[in-house]
Every structure is written in structure tokens, then in C-alpha cells.
CSV table of N, CA and C in Angstrom, one decimal:
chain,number,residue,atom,x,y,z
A,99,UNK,N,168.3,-2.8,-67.6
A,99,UNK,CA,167.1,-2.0,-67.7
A,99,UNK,C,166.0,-2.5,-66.8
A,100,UNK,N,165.4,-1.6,-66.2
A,100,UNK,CA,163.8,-2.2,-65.0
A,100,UNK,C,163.0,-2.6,-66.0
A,101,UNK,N,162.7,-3.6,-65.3
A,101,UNK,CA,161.2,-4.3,-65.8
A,101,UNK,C,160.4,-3.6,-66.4
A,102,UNK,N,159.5,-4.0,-67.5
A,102,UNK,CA,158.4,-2.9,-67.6
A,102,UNK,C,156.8,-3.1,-66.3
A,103,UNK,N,157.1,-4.3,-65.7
A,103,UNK,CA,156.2,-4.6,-64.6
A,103,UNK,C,156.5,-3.8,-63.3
A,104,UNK,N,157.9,-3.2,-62.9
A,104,UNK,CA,158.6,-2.4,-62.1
A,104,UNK,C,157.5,-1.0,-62.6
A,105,UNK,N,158.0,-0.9,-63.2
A,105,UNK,CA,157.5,0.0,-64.3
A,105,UNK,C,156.1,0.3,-64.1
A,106,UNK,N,155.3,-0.4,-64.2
A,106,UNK,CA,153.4,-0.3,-64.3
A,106,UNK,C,153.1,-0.4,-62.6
A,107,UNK,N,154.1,-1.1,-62.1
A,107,UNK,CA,153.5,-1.2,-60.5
A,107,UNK,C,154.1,0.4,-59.9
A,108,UNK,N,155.3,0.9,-60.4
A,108,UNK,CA,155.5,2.3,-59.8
A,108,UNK,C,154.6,3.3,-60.2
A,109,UNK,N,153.9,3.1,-61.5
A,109,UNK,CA,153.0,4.0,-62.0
A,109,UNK,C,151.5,3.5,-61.2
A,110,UNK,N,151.3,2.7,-61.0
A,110,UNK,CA,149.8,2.2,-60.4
A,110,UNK,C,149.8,2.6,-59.0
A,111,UNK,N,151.3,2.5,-58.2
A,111,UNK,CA,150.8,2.9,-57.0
A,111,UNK,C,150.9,4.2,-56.9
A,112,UNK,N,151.6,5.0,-57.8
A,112,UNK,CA,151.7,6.1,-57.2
A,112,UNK,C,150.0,7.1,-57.8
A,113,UNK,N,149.6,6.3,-58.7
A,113,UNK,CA,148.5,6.7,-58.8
A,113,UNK,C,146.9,5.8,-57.6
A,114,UNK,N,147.5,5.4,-56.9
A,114,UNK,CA,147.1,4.8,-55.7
A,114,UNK,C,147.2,5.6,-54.8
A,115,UNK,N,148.4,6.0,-54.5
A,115,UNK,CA,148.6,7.2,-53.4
A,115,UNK,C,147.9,8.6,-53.9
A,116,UNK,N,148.3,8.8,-55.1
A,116,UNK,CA,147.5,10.2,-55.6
A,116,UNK,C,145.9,9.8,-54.7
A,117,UNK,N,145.5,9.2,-55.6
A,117,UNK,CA,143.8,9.0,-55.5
A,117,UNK,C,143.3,8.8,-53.3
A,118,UNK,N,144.2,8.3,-53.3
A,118,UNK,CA,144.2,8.2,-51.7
A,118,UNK,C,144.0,9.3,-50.9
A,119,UNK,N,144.8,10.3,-51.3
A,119,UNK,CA,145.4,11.3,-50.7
A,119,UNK,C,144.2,12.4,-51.2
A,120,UNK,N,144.1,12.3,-52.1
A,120,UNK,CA,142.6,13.7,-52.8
A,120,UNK,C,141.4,12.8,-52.0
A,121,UNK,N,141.4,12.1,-51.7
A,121,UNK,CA,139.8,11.3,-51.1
A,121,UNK,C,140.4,11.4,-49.9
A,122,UNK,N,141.2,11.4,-49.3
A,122,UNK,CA,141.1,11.7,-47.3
A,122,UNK,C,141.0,13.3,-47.3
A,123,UNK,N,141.4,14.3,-48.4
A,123,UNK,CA,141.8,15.5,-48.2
A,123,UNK,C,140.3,16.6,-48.4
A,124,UNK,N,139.4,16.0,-49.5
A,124,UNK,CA,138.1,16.5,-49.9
A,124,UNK,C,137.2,15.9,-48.8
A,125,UNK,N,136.2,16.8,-49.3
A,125,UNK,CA,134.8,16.9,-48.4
A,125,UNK,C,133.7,16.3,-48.7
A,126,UNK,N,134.0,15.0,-50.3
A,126,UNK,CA,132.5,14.8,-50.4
A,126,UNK,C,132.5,13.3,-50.1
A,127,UNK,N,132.6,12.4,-48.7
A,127,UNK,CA,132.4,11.4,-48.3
A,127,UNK,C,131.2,10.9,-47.9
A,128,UNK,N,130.1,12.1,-47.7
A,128,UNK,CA,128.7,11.6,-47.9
A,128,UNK,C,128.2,13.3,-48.4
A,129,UNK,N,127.2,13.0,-49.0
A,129,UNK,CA,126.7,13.8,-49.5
A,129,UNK,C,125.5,14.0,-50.3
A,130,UNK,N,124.4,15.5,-50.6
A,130,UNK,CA,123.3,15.6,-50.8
A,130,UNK,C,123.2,16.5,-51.6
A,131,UNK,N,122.1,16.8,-52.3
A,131,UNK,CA,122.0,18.1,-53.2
A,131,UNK,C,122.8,19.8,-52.3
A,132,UNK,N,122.5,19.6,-51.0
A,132,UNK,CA,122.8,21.0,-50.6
A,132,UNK,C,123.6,20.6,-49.4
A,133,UNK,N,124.2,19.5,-49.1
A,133,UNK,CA,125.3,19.5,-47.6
A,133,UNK,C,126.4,17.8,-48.0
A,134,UNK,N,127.5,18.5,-48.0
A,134,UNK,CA,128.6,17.7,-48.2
A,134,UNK,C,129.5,17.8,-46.7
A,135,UNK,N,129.7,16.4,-46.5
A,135,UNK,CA,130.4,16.1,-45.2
A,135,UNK,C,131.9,14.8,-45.9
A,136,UNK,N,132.8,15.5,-45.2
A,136,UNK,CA,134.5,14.9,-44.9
A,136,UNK,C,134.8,14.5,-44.2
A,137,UNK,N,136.2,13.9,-44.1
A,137,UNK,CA,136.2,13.6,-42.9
A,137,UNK,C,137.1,14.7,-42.3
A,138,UNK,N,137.4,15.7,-42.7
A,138,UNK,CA,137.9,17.0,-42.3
A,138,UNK,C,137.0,18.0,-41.5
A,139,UNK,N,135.6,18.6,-42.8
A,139,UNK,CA,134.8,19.4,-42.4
A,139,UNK,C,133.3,19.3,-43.4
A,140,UNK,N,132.6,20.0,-43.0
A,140,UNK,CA,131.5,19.9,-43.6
A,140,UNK,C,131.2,21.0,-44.2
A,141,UNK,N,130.1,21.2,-45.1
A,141,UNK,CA,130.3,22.0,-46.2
A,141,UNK,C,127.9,22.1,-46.2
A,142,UNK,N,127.8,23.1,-46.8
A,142,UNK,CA,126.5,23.2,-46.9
A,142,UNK,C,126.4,24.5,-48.2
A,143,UNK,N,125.1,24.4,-48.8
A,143,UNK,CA,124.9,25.3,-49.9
A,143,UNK,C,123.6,26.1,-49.3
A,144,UNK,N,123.2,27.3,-49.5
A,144,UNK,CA,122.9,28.6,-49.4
A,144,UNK,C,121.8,28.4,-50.7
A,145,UNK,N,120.6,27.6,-50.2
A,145,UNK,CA,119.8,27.7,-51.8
A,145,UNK,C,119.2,28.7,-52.4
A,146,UNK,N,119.6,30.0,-51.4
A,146,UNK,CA,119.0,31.7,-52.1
A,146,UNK,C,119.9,32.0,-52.8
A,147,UNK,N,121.3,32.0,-52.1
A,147,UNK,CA,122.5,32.8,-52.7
A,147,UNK,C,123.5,31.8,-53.4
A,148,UNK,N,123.2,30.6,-53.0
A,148,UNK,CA,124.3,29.8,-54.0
A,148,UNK,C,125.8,29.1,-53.3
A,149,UNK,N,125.9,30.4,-52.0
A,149,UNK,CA,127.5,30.2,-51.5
A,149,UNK,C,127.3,28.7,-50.8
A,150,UNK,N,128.1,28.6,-50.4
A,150,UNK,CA,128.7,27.7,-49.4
A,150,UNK,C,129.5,28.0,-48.5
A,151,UNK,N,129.0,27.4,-47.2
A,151,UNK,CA,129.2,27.9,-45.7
A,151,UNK,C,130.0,26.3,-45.3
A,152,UNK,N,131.0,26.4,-45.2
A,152,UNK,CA,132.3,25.3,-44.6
A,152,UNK,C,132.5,25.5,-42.9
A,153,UNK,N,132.9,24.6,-42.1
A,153,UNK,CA,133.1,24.1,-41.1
A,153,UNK,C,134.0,23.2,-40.7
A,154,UNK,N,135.0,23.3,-40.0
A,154,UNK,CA,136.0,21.8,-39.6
A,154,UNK,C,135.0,21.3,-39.2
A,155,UNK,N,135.5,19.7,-38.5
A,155,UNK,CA,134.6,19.1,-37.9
A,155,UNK,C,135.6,19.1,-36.5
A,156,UNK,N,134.9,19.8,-35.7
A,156,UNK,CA,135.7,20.1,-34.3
A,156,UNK,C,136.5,18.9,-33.4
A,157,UNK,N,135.1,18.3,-33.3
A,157,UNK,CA,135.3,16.9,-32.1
A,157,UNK,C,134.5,15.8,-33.3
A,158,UNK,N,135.4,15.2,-33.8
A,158,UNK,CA,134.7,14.3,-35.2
A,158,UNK,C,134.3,13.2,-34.3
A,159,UNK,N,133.3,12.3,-34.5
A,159,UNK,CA,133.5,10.9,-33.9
A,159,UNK,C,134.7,10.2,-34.5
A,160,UNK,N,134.3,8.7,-33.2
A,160,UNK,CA,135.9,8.3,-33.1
A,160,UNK,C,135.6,7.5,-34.3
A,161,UNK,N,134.4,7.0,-35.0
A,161,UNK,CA,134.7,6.3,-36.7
A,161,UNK,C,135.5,7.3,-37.6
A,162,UNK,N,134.9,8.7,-37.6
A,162,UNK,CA,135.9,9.4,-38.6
A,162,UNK,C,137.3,9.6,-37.8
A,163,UNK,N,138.1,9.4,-37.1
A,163,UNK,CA,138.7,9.9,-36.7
A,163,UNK,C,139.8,8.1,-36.9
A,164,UNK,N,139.1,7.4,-36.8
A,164,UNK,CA,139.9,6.0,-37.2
A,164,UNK,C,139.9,6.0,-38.4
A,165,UNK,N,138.7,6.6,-39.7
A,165,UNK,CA,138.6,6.2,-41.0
A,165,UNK,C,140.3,7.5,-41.5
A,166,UNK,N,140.4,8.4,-40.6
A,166,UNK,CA,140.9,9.3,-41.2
A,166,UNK,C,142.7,8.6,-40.8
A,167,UNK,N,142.7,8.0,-39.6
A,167,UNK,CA,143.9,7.3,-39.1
A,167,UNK,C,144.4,6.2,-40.1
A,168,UNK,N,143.0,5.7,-40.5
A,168,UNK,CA,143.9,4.3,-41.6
A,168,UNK,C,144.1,4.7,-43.0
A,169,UNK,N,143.4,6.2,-43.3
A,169,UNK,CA,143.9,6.5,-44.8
A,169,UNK,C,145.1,7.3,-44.8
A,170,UNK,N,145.4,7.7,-43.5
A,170,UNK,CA,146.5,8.3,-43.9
A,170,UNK,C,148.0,7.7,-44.1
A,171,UNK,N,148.0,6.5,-42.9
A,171,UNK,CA,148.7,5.5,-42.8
A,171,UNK,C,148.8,4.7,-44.0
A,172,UNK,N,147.6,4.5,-44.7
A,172,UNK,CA,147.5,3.6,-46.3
A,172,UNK,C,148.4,4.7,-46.9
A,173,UNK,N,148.3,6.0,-47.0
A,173,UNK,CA,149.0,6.9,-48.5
A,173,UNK,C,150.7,6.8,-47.4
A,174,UNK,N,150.8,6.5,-46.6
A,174,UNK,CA,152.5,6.8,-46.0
A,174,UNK,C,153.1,5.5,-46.6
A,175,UNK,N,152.1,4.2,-46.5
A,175,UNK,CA,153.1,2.9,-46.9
A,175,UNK,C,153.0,2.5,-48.6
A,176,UNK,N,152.0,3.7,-48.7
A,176,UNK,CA,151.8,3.9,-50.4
A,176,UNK,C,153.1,4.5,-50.8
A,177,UNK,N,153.7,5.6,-50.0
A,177,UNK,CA,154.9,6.1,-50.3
A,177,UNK,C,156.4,5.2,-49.8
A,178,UNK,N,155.6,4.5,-48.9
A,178,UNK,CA,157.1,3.9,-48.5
A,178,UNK,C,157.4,2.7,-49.7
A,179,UNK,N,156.1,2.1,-50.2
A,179,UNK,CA,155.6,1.4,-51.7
A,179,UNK,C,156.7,1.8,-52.9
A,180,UNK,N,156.3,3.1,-53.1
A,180,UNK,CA,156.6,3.5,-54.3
A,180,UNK,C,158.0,4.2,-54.0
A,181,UNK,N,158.9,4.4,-53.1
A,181,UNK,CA,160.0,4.6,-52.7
A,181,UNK,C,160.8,2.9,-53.2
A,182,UNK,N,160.4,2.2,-52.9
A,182,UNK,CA,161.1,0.7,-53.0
A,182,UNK,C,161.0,0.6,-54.2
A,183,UNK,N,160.0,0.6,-55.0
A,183,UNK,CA,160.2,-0.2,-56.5
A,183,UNK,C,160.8,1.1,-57.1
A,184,UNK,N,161.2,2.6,-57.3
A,184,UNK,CA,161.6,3.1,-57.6
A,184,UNK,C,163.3,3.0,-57.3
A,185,UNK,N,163.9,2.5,-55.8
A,185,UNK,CA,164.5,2.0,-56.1
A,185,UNK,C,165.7,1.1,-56.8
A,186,UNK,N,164.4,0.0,-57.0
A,186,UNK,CA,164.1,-1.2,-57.2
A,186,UNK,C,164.6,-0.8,-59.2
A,187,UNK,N,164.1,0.2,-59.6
A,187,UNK,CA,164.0,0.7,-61.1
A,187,UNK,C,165.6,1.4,-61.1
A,188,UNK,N,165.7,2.2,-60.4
A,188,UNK,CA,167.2,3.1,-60.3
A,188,UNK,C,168.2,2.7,-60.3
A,189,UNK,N,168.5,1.8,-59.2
A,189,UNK,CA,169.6,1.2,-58.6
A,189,UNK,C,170.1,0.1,-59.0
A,190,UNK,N,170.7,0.1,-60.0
A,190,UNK,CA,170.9,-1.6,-60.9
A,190,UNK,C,171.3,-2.8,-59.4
A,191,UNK,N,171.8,-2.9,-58.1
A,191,UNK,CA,172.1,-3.7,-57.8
A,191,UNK,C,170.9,-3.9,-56.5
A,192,UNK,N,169.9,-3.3,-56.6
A,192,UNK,CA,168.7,-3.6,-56.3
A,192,UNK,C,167.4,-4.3,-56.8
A,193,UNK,N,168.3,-4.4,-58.2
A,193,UNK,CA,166.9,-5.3,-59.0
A,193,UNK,C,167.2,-6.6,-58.5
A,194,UNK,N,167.9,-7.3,-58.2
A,194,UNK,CA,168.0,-8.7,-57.8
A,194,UNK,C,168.1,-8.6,-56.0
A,195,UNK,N,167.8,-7.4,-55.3
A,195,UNK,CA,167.6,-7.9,-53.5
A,195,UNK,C,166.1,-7.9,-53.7
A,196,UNK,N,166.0,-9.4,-52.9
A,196,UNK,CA,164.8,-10.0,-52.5
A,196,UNK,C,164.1,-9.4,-51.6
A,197,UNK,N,164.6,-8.6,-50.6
A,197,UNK,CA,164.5,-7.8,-49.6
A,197,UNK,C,163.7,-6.7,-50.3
A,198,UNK,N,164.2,-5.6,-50.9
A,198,UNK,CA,163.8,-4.9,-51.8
A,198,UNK,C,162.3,-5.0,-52.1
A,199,UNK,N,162.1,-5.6,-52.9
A,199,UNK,CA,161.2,-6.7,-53.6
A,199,UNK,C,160.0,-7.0,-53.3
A,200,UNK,N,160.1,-7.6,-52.0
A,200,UNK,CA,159.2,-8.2,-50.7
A,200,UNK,C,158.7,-6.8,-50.0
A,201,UNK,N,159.4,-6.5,-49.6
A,201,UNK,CA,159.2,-4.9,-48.9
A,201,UNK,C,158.2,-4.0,-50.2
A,202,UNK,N,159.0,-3.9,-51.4
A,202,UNK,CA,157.7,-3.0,-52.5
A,202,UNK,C,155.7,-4.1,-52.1
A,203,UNK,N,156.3,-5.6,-52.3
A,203,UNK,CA,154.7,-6.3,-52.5
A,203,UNK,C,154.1,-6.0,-51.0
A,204,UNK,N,155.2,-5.9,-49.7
A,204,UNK,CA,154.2,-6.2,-48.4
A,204,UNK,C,153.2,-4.5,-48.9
A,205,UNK,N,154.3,-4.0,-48.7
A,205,UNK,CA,153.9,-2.5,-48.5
A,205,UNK,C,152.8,-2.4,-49.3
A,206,UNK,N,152.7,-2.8,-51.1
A,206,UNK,CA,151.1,-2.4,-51.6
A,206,UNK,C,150.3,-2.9,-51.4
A,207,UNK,N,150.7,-4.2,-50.7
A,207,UNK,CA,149.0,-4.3,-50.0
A,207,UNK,C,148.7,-4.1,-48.6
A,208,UNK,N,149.4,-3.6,-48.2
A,208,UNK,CA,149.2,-3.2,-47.1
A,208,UNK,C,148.4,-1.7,-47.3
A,209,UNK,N,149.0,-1.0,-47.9
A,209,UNK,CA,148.6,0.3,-48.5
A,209,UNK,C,147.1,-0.1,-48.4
A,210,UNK,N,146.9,-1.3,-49.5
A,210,UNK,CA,145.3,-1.5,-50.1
A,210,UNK,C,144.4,-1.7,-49.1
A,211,UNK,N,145.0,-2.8,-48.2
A,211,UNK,CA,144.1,-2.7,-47.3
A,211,UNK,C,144.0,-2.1,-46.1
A,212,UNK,N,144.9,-0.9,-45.9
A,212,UNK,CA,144.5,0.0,-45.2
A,212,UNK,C,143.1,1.2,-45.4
A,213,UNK,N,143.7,1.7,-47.2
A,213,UNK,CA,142.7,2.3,-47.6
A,213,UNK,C,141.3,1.6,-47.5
A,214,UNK,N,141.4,0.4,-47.7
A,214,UNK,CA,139.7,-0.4,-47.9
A,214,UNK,C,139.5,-0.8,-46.1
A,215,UNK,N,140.1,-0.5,-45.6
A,215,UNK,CA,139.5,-0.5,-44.3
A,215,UNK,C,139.3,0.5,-43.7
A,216,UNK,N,139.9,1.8,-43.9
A,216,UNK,CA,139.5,3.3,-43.6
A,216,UNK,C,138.1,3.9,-44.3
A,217,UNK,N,138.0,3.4,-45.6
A,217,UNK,CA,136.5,3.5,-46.1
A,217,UNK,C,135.4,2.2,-45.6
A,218,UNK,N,135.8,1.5,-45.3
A,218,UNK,CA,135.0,0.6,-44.6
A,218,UNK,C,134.1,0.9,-43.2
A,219,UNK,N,135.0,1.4,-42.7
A,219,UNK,CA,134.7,1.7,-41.2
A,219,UNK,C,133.8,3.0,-41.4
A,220,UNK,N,133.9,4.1,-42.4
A,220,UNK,CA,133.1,4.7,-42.3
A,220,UNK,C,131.5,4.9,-43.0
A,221,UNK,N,131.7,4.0,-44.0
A,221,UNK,CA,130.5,3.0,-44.6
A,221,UNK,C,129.9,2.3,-44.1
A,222,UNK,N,130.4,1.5,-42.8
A,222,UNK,CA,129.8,0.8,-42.0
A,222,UNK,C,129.1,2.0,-41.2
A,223,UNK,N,130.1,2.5,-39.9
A,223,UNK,CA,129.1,3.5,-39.4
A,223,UNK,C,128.1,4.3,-39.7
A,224,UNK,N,128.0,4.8,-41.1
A,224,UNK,CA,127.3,5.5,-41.9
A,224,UNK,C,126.1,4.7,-43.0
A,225,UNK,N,126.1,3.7,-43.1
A,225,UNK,CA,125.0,3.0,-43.5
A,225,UNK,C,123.7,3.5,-43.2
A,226,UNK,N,123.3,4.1,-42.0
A,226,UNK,CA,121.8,4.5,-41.7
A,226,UNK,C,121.5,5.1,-43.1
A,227,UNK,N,122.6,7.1,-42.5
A,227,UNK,CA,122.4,7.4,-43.4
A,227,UNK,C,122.2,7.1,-45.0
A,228,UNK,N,122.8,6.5,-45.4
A,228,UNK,CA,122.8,5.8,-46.9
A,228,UNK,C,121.3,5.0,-47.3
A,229,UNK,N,121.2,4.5,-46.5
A,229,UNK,CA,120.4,3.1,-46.8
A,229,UNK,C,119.4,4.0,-46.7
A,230,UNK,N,118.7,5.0,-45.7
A,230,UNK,CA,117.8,6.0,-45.5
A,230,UNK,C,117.2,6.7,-46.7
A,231,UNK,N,118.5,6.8,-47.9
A,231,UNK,CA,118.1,7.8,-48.6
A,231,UNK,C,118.6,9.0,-48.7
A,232,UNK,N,119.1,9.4,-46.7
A,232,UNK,CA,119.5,10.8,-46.8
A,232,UNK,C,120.7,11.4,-47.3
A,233,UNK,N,121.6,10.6,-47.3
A,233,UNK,CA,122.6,11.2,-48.0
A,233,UNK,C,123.4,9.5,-48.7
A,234,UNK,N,124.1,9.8,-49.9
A,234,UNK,CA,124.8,9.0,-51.1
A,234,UNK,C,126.7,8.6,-50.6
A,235,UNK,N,126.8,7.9,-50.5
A,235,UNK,CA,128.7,7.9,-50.9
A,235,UNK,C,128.8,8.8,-51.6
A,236,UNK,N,130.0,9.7,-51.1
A,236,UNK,CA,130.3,10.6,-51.8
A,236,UNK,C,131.9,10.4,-52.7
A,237,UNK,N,132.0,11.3,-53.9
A,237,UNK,CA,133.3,11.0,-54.8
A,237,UNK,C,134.4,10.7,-54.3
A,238,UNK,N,134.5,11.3,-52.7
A,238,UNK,CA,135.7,11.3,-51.5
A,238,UNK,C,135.8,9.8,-51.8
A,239,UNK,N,135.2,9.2,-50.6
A,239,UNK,CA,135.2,8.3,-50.0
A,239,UNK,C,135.2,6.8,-51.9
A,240,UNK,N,134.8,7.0,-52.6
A,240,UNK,CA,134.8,6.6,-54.3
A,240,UNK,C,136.6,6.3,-54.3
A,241,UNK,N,137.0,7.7,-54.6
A,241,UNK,CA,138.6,7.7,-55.0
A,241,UNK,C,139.6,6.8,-54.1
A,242,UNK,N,139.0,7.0,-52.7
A,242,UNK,CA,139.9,5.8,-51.6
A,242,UNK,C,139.4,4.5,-51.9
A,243,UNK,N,138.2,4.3,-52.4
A,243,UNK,CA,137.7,2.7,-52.6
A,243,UNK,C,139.2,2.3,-53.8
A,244,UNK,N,139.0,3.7,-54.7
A,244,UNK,CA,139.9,3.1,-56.4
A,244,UNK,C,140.9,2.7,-55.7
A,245,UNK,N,141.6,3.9,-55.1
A,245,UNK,CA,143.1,3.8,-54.4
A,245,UNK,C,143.6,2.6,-53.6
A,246,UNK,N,142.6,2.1,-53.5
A,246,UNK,CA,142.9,0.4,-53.1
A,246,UNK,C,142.9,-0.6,-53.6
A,247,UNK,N,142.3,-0.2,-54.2
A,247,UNK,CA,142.3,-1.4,-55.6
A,247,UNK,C,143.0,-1.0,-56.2
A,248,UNK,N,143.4,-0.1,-56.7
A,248,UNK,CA,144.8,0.4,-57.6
A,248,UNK,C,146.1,-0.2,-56.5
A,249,UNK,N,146.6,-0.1,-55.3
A,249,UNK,CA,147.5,-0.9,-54.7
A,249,UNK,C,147.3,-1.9,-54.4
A,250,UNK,N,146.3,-2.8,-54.5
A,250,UNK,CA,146.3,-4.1,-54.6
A,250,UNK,C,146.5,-5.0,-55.8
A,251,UNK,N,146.4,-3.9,-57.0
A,251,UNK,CA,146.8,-4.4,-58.2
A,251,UNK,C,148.4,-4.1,-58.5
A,252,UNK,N,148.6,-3.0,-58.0
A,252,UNK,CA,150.6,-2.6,-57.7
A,252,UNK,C,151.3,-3.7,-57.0
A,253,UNK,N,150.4,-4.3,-56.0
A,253,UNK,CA,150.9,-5.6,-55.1
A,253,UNK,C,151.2,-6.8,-56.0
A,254,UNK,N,150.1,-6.9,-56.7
A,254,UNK,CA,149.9,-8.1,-58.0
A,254,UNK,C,151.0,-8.0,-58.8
A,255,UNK,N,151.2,-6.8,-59.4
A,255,UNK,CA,151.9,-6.6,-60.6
A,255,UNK,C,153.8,-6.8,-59.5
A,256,UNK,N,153.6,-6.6,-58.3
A,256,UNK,CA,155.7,-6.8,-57.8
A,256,UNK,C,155.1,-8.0,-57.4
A,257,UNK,N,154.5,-9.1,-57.0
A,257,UNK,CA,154.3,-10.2,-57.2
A,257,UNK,C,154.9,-10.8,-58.4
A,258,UNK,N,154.3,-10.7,-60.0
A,258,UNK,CA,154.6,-11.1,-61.1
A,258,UNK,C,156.0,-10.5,-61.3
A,259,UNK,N,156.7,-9.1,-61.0
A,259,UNK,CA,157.7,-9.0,-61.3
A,259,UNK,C,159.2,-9.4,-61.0
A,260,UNK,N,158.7,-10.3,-59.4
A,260,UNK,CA,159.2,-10.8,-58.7
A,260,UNK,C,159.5,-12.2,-59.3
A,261,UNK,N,158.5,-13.0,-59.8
A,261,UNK,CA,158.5,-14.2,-60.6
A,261,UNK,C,158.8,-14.4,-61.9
A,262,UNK,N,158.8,-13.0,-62.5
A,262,UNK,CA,159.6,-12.6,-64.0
A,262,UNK,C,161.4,-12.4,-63.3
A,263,UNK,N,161.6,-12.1,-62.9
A,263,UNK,CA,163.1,-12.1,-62.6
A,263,UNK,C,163.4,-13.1,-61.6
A,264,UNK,N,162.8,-14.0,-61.0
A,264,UNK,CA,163.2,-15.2,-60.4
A,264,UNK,C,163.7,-14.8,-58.8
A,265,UNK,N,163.3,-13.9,-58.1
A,265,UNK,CA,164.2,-13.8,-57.3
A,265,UNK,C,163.0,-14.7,-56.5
């Protein structure tokens, strides 16, 4: 039977990748009572009528366009993550390859610190705004902060389960 640590680390990352994947995919990475910006497209509210008027972002700058390169790369090795320990759980003659194993821990933190350096980069570049007042971190950019820290704790936990079964 898989570890119950196999177990909590395949559930953590894959809720790692969830939360990754809904924060690179939404629009609210900075945002204001009436204009939300993504790293996709931008969004604005209509304070007569209520609607909202959307926009890709055509020619993004090259910070969103690196912030958008390292989160996507973070949710691929989040899958390549949660692909291994699921193995790792399935495959009775995969619970003891070391290989296996090492590959689930490189991968989730790699995952982590991709995500936390894709929101980095755009928190950095975007500090004016913030620090200004004019516009807040938005819930986007929030869920990729979690999603990193949730695979850094998936890394922790095939760490420990790696040292619970001795390999």
C-alpha cells in the first residue's frame, strides 16, 4: 500500500497546479474598484451601465510575458510532479526506485519556485503601481503566490516520504 505521505504530497501538488493554473488563466493580477488587468487581458467596468469591456493584451511587456513564461512552465513540472508520485502510489515496483522519488521532490520545487518567481517578476515590475495606491495585488496573482507554497510543501512532504521508506 502507498504511503499516506505519497498520498498528501499527490493531493498538495495537484492542488498546486490547480491554483497555478486558475491564477495564470484570470484577470485579476492587479486591480481597482473599476479596471482589472492579467496577464492575458484587461478588463474595465462601465460605472453607468455596470458591463464590462475586456481586451487581450496585444503586445504585453516583456515582464508579463516572462511572468506568464515561468507560470506556465511551474503548472507543466507541477504535472510532471504529480505524474511521478502518482506513479510512485500505483506501481508497486516504483515505490522503492530512488529515481522516481528524486524526480517527484526535484520537480515540486521546482514547480514552487518557478511559480514564486513568475509572480515575483511581476510584483517587482509593478510595485509603482501598488505602492502608489493605484491599483492592489490582485486574487490572480494571490492563488500563484498559494500554488507555490503549496508545491514547496509537496517537495517537503516526498522529502519525508522518501526518509519514511528509506530509499
Amino acid at each position: 500500500m502507498a504511503s499516506p505521505l505519497s498520498m498528501a504530497g499527490a493531493a498538495v501538488m495537484g492542488l498546486a497546479a490547480l491554483l497555478g493554473v486558475i491564477g495564470l488563466a484570470t484577470d485579476y493580477w492587479l486591480s481597482t474598484a473599476v479596471i482589472n488587468l492579467g496577464l492575458w487581458k484587461g478588463c474595465s467596468k462601465n460605472s453607468l451601465s455596470g458591463t464590462e469591456v475586456c481586451a487581450d493584451l496585444k503586445e504585453p511587456a516583456d515582464f508579463v510575458k516572462a511572468s506568464r513564461a515561468f507560470c506556465i512552465l511551474g503548472f507543466l513540472f507541477a504535472v510532471g510532479a504529480i505524474v511521478l508520485i502518482i506513479m510512485r502510489i500505483v506501481v508497486e515496483s516504483f515505490r522503492s526506485n530512488i529515481m522516481i522519488a528524486r524526480g517527484a521532490t526535484a520537480l515540486s520545487f521546482v514547480t514552487g519556485a518557478f511559480l514564486i518567481i513568475g509572480a515575483a517578476i511581476y510584483a517587482g515590475k509593478t510595485a509603482d503601481l501598488v505602492s502608489t495606491g493605484l491599483f492592489d495585488l490582485g486574487w490572480s496573482f494571490g492563488l500563484v503566490i498559494a500554488g507555490g507554497v503549496l508545491a514547496f510543501i509537496g517537495g517537503v512532504l516526498s522529502v519525508l516520504d522518501m526518509k519514511n521508506a528509506q530509499l
